[in-house]
Tab-separated table of C-alpha atoms in Angstrom:
chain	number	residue	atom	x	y	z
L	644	UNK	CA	-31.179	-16.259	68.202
L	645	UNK	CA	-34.276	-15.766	70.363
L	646	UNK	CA	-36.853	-17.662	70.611
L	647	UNK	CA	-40.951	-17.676	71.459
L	648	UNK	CA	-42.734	-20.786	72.046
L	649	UNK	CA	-46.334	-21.218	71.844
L	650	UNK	CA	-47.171	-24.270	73.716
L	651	UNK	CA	-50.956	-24.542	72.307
L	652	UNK	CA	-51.164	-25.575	68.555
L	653	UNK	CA	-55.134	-25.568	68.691
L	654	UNK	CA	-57.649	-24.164	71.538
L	655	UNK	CA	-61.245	-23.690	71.005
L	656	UNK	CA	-63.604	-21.226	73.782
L	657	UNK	CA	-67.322	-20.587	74.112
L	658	UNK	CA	-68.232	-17.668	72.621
L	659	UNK	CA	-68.414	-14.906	75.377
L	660	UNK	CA	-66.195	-17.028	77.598
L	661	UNK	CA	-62.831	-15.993	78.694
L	662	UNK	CA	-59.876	-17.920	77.271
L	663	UNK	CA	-55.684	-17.704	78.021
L	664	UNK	CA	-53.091	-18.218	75.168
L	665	UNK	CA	-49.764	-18.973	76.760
L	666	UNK	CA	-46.352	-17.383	75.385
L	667	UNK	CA	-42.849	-18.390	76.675
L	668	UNK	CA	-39.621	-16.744	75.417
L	669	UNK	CA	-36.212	-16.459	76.011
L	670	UNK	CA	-33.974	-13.895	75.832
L	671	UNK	CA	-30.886	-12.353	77.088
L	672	UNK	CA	-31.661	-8.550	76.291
L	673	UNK	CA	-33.033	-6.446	79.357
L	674	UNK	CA	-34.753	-4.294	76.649
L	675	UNK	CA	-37.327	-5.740	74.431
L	676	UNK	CA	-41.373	-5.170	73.383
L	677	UNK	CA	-43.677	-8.206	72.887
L	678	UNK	CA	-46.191	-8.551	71.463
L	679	UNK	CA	-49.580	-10.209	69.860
L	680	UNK	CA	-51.008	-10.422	66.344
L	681	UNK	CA	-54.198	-12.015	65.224
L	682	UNK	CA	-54.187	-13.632	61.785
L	683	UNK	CA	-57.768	-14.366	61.064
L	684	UNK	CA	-58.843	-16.532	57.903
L	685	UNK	CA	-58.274	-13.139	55.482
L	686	UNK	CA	-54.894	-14.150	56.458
L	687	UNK	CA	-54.180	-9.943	57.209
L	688	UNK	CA	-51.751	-9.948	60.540
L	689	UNK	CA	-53.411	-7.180	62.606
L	690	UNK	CA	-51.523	-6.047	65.698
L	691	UNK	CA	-53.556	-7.177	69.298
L	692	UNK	CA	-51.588	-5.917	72.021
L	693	UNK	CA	-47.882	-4.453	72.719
L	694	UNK	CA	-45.932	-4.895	76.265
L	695	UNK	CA	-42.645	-2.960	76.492
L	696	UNK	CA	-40.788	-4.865	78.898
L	697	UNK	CA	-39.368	-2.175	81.108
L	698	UNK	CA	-43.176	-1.290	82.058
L	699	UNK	CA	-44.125	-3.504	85.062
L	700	UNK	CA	-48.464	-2.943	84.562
L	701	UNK	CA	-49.781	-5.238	82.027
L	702	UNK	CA	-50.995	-3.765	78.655
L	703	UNK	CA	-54.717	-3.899	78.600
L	704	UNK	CA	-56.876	-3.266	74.871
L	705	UNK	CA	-60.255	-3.513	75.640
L	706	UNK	CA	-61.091	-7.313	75.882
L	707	UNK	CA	-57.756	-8.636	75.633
L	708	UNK	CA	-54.874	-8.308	78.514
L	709	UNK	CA	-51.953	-9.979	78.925
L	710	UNK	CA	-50.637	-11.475	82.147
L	711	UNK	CA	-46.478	-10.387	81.394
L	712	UNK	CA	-44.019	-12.544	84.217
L	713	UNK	CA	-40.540	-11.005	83.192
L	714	UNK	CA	-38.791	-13.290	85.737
L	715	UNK	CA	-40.798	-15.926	84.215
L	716	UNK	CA	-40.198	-14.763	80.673
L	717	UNK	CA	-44.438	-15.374	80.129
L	718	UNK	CA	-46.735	-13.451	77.769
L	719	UNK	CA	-49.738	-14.574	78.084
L	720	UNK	CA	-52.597	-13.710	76.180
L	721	UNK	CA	-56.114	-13.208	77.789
L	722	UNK	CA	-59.670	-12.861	75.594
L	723	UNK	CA	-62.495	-11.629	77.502
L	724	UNK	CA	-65.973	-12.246	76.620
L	725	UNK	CA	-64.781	-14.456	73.478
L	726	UNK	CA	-66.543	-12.946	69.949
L	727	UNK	CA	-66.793	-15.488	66.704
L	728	UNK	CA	-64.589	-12.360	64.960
L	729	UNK	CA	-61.891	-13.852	67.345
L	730	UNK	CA	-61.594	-16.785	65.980
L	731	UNK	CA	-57.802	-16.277	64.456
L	732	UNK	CA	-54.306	-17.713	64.633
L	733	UNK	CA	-52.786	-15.521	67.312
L	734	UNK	CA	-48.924	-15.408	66.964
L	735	UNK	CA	-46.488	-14.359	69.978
L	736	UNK	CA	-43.467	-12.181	68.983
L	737	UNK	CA	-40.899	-10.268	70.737
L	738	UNK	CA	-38.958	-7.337	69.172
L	739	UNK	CA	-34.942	-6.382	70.796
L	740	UNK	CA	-33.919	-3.438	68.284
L	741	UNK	CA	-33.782	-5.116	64.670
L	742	UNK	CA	-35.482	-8.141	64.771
L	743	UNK	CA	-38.772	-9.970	65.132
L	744	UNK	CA	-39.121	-12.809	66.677
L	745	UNK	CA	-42.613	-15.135	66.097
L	746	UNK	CA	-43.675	-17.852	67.752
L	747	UNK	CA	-45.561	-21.083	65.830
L	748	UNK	CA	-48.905	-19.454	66.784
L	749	UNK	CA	-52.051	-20.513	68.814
L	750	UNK	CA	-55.179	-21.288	66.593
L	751	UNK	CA	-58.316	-20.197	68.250
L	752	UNK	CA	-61.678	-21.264	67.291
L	753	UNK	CA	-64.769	-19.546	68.988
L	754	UNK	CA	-68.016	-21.791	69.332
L	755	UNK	CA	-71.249	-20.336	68.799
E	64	UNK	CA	-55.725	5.862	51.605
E	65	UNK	CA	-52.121	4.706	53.296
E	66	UNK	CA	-51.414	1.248	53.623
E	67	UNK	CA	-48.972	-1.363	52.261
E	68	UNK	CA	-49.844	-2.976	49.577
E	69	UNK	CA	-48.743	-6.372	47.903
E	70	UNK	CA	-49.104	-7.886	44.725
E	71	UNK	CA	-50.257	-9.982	42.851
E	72	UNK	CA	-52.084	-12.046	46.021
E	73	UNK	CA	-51.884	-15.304	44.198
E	74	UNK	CA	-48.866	-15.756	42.132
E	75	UNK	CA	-47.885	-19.110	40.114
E	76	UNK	CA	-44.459	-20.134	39.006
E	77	UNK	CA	-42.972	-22.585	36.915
E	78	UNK	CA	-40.075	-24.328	38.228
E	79	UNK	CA	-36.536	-23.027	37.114
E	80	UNK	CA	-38.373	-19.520	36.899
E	81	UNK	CA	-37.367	-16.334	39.142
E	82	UNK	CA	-40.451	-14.442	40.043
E	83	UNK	CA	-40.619	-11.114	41.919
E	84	UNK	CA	-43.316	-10.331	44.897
E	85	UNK	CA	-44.582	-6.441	45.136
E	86	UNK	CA	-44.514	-4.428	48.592
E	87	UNK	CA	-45.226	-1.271	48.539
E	88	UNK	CA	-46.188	1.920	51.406
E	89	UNK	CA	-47.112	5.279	51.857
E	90	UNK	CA	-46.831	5.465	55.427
E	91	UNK	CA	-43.076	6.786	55.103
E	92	UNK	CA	-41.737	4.027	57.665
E	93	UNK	CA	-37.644	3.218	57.416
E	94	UNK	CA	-37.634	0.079	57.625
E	95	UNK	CA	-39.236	-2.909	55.706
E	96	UNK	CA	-39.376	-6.613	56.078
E	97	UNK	CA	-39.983	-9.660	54.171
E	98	UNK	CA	-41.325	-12.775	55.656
E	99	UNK	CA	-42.207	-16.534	54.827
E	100	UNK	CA	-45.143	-18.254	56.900
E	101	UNK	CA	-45.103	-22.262	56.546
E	102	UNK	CA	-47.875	-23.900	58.593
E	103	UNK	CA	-47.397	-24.664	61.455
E	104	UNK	CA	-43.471	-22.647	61.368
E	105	UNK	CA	-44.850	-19.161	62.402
E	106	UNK	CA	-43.079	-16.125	60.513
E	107	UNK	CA	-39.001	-16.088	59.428
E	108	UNK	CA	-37.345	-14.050	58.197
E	109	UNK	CA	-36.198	-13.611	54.844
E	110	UNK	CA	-34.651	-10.138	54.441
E	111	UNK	CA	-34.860	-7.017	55.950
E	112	UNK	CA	-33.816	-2.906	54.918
E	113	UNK	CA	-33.840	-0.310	57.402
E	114	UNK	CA	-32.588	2.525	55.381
E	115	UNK	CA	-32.803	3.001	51.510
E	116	UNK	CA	-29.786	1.070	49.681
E	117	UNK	CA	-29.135	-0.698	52.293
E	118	UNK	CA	-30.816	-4.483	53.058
E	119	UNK	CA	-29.731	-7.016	55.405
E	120	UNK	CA	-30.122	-11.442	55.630
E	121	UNK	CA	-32.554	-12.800	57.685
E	122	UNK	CA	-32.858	-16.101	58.946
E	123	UNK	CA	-33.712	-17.929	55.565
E	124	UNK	CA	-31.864	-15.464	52.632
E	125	UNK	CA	-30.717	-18.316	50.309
E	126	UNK	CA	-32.525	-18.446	46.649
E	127	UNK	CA	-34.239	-14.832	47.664
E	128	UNK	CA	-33.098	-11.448	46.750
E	129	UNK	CA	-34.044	-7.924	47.499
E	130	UNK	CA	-33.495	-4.246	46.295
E	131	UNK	CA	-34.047	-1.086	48.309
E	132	UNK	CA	-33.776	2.120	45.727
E	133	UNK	CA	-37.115	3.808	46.662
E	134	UNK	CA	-38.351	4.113	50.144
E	135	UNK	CA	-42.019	3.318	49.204
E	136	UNK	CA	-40.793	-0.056	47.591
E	137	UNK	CA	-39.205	-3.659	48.677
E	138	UNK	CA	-39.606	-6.269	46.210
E	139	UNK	CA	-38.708	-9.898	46.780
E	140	UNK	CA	-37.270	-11.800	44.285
E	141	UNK	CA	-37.872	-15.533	44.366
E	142	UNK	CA	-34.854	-17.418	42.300
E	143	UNK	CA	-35.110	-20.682	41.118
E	144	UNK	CA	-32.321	-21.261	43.647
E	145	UNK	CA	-35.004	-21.648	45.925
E	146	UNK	CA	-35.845	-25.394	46.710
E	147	UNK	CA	-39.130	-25.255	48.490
E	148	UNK	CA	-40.799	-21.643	47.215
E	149	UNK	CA	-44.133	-22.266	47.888
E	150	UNK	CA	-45.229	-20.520	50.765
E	151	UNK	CA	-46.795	-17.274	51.644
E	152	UNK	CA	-45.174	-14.525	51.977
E	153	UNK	CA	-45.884	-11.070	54.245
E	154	UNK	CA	-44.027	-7.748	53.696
E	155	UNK	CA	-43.885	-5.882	57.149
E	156	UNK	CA	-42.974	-1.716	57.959
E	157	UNK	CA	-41.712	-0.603	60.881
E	158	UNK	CA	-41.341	3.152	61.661
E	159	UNK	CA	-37.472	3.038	61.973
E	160	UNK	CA	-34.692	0.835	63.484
E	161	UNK	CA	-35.375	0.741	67.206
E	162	UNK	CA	-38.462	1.564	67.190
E	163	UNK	CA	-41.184	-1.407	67.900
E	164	UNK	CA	-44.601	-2.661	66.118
E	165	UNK	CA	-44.841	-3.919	62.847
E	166	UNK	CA	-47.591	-3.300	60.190
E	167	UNK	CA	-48.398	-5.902	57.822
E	168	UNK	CA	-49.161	-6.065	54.339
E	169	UNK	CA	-52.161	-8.113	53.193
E	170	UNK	CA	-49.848	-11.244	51.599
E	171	UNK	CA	-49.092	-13.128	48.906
E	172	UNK	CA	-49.287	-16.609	48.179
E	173	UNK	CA	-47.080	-18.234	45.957
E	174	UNK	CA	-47.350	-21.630	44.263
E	175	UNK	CA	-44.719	-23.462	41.795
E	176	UNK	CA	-46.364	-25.997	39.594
């Protein structure tokens, strides 16, 4: 089985300050997405970004990026100009043809 | 309005009693997905169905069971089998097999008293 490992159980950002969720995974596929969901309090996962692996540019979606190392196996999540709507539990997944795999998740509190 | 839906959002249970979770979508995806979030354990999987009348085991299958007859509809059926069924629980779509991204219902949370 795969797995994703989200190093950062809690991290807290001023709001409209830039913060980086880090993302490791290992797999042995040479085809795979990743991706990011935000779970905010309404518990609703909601779908951030998507990286298909094959695709050497990094996804970009507005105010969030990711910084994607394939060597590295790295997905790392970056928030731009941090909103209090932002604060969330961000899971890391990655997706190889029939399965998801999630990570433990990142929970991210925005300060006023 | 299309969508998954789940229901009932909070559910309570006796213990020794099956209960059975809702999902159900309009958006005509293949393949659907049940999941069980612990804190602080991210999402695993219980069972998944890619085609209709056909379902596969996830990563946590024992004391849950599924049926696929309808494309719209996956229910989850939590058996008193299961020792620790207290959780919540997210149904997921997914276009088809091979394809990537997966939409979420809104949840359920289930408690045994």
């Amino acid at each position: 089985a795969q797995t994703v490992t989200q190093s950062q159980p809690e991290m807290s950002v001023q709001e409209a300050e830039t913060v980086t969720l880090s993302c490791t995974y290992d797999t042995s596929e040479n085809n795979y997405y990743l991706f990011w969901y935000k779970q905010p309090p309404s518990r609703q996962m909601i779908l951030v970004i998507r990286q298909e692996a094959y695709k050497q540019q990094n996804a970009t979606e507005n105010r969030f990026s990711v910084n994607f190392q394939k060597a590295a196996k790295s997905f790392s999540l970056k928030i731009s100009d941090s909103q209090l709507g932002d604060t969330a539990m961000y899971f890391c997944a990655t997706y190889t043809g029939n399965q998801f795999y999630f990570g433990t998740g990142t929970s991210l509190t925005v300060i006023p | 309005d299309g969508g998954i839906t789940q229901s009932p959002k909070y559910l309570f249970r006796k213990e020794g009693q099956n209960v059975t979770l809702s999902c159900e979508q309009n958006l005509n995806h293949d393949a659907m997905y049940w999941y069980r979030q612990d804190p602080g354990q991210g999402l695993r999987l219980i069972y998944y169905s890619q085609i209709v009348n056909d379902f596969q085991k996830g990563d946590i299958a024992e004391g849950y069971s599924v049926s696929r007859e309808k494309k719209e509809s996956f229910p989850l059926t939590v058996t008193s089998a299961q020792k620790n069924p207290t959780a919540f629980y997210l149904c997921a779509t997914q276009t088809g097999a091979g394809t990537d991204t997966q939409y979420f219902g809104p949840g359920t949370r289930l408690t045994v008293l």
